[in-house]
Amino acid sequence: MGNKVIFITGSNGEMGRYLIEALNKEGSKNIIALDLEQKNNILNTKFIQGSILDTQLLDDINEKYEISEIYHLAAILSTKAENNPQLANDVNINGTKNIFELGQKQAIKQKKNILFFFPSSIAVYNLEENNNSKIKEEDYCSNPLTEYGKAKLICEDIGKRLDTTKTTFGIDFRAIRFPGIISATTLPTGGTSDYAPEMIHAAAQNKSYKCFVMNNRKLPFIVMPDAIDAIFKIMKISKKKLLKSAYNITSFSPSVEEFYNKTKEYFQNFNMTYSIDSKRQKIIDSWPSYVNDSAAQNDWGWKSKYDLSESYASYIVPHIKNKYNMEE
Ligand code: AKB
């Protein structure tokens, strides 16, 4: 591996693993991946064990490599962040500042702009009451309920201010406010939209599921291939086209019960009961059921490939059956 690389933090997470695979398929051969623990070896990737809070390690990375793109995925998700706010703010805010600084140092070192991808979230929104309108980027995002949402909003703001690409070399900051994401091959940890993937993975393993959120609640979701596609699209588009620094994207917004019914279509024996977690329910109640993603559609051609039915039929069910070795 040469010293010209793509740098990914949080590489062991759901999105990290999928993104590295997708970058590999696209022919990106030089990836350095940072996370706390060494997991399986990934092709064409040099794994660096460590923390985004370790500034000495980040300085060493800065010395050794020429980074063209940064995908800063490391984060503590919403439920875990509420339970451990100090750690979460350290990782989600201070860790992100460290990675911004690395990006800035690289821009100076290489005398060029460094593409910087930041996954933000619908957690930046805080609806006063449950409403069914499609939330735009400017709506209801001044006072997020959770520590996680606050950190995402703060870092969006810092990223936007540090993006000096109009005047001088710096970070070329691009963010997507992700809805819940469903992967057929991995499960998230510590999030609040986790009920949907947890339900589906339980069904595929012939297990029952105790759902922590009320049956009529709706959140926006997408499946992982669409999430990765969106990242590729926003990172490849000319900066001139980007009128915002952070964009909503979405695909479908079924209620919990609709998720259950859809899952039952494929896994007839699946059984789900409810045990509402009031803290997590409150988080979900503060998030929008629908987001307006027309800015992403207009500015960089975002369009989800998978609606709810297509997600189950062409992505979730075939891959999840494969994962748990079930017969078609
Ligand atoms: C979470 O539930 O914390 C995340 C998110 C919606 O950002 N999946």
Coordinates of N, CA, C and O in Angstrom, one line a residue, residues 82 121-131 135-147 149-150 153 177 217 281-291:
E82 N -27.4 8.5 25.4 CA -28.2 9.0 26.6 C -27.8 8.3 27.9 O -27.8 8.9 28.9
S121 N -27.8 12.8 11.2 CA -29.0 12.0 11.6 C -30.3 12.7 11.7 O -30.2 14.0 12.0
I122 N -31.4 12.0 11.6 CA -32.7 12.7 11.9 C -32.8 13.0 13.3 O -33.7 13.8 13.7
A123 N -31.8 12.6 14.2 CA -31.8 13.0 15.6 C -31.5 14.5 15.8 O -31.7 15.0 16.9
V124 N -31.1 15.2 14.7 CA -31.0 16.6 14.9 C -32.3 17.3 15.0 O -32.4 18.5 15.5
Y125 N -33.4 16.6 14.7 CA -34.7 17.3 14.7 C -35.4 17.0 16.1 O -35.1 15.9 16.7
N126 N -36.2 17.9 16.5 CA -37.0 17.7 17.7 C -38.4 18.3 17.5 O -38.6 19.5 17.6
L127 N -39.3 17.4 17.2 CA -40.7 17.9 16.9 C -41.4 18.2 18.2 O -41.3 17.4 19.1
E128 N -42.1 19.3 18.2 CA -42.8 19.6 19.4 C -43.9 18.6 19.6 O -44.2 18.2 20.7
E129 N -44.5 18.2 18.6 CA -45.5 17.2 18.7 C -45.5 16.3 17.4 O -45.0 16.8 16.4
N130 N -46.0 15.1 17.6 CA -46.0 14.2 16.5 C -46.8 14.8 15.3 O -48.0 14.9 15.4
N131 N -46.1 15.1 14.3 CA -46.9 15.6 13.1 C -46.4 14.8 11.9 O -45.3 14.2 11.8
I135 N -40.4 16.9 7.0 CA -39.5 17.9 7.6 C -38.4 18.3 6.6 O -37.7 17.4 6.1
K136 N -38.2 19.6 6.4 CA -37.1 20.1 5.6 C -35.8 20.3 6.5 O -36.0 20.3 7.7
E137 N -34.7 20.5 5.8 CA -33.5 20.6 6.6 C -33.5 21.8 7.6 O -32.9 21.7 8.6
E138 N -34.3 22.8 7.3 CA -34.3 24.0 8.2 C -35.3 23.8 9.3 O -35.3 24.6 10.3
D139 N -36.2 22.8 9.3 CA -37.3 22.7 10.2 C -36.8 22.1 11.6 O -36.1 21.1 11.5
Y140 N -37.3 22.5 12.6 CA -37.3 21.8 13.9 C -35.9 21.3 14.3 O -35.8 20.2 14.9
C141 N -34.8 22.0 13.9 CA -33.5 21.4 14.2 C -32.7 22.4 15.1 O -31.5 22.3 15.0
S142 N -33.3 23.2 15.9 CA -32.5 24.1 16.7 C -32.3 23.5 18.1 O -31.4 24.0 18.8
N143 N -33.0 22.5 18.5 CA -32.9 22.0 19.9 C -33.1 20.5 20.0 O -34.2 20.1 20.5
P144 N -32.2 19.7 19.5 CA -32.4 18.2 19.5 C -32.6 17.7 21.0 O -32.0 18.3 21.9
L145 N -33.4 16.7 21.1 CA -33.6 16.1 22.4 C -32.4 15.4 23.0 O -32.1 15.5 24.2
T146 N -31.8 14.6 22.2 CA -30.7 13.7 22.7 C -29.3 14.3 22.6 O -29.1 15.2 21.8
E147 N -28.4 13.8 23.5 CA -27.0 14.2 23.4 C -26.5 13.9 22.0 O -25.7 14.7 21.5
G149 N -28.1 13.7 19.2 CA -28.6 14.7 18.2 C -27.9 16.1 18.3 O -27.6 16.7 17.3
K150 N -27.7 16.5 19.6 CA -27.0 17.7 19.8 C -25.6 17.7 19.2 O -25.2 18.6 18.6
L153 N -25.6 18.0 15.5 CA -25.9 19.3 15.0 C -24.7 20.2 15.2 O -24.3 21.0 14.3
R177 N -28.1 13.6 6.6 CA -28.9 13.3 7.8 C -29.6 12.0 7.6 O -30.6 12.0 6.9
R217 N -46.0 3.9 15.8 CA -45.0 4.9 15.6 C -44.3 4.7 14.2 O -44.1 3.6 13.8
Q281 N -39.0 5.5 23.7 CA -40.2 5.9 23.0 C -40.2 7.5 22.9 O -40.5 8.0 21.9
K282 N -39.7 8.1 24.0 CA -39.7 9.6 24.0 C -38.7 10.1 22.9 O -39.0 11.1 22.2
I283 N -37.6 9.4 22.7 CA -36.6 9.8 21.7 C -37.3 9.7 20.3 O -37.3 10.6 19.5
I284 N -38.0 8.5 20.1 CA -38.6 8.3 18.8 C -39.7 9.3 18.6 O -39.9 9.9 17.4
D285 N -40.4 9.7 19.6 CA -41.5 10.7 19.5 C -41.0 12.1 19.1 O -41.7 12.9 18.5
S286 N -39.7 12.3 19.4 CA -39.1 13.6 19.1 C -38.6 13.7 17.6 O -38.3 14.7 17.1
W287 N -38.5 12.5 17.0 CA -38.0 12.5 15.6 C -39.1 12.5 14.6 O -40.2 12.0 14.9
P288 N -38.8 13.0 13.4 CA -39.9 13.1 12.4 C -40.3 11.7 11.8 O -39.4 10.9 11.7
S289 N -41.5 11.6 11.4 CA -41.9 10.4 10.8 C -41.6 10.4 9.3 O -41.4 9.4 8.6
Y290 N -41.5 11.6 8.8 CA -41.2 11.8 7.3 C -40.2 12.9 7.2 O -40.3 13.9 7.9
V291 N -39.2 12.8 6.3 CA -38.4 13.9 6.0 C -38.5 14.3 4.5 O -38.8 13.4 3.7

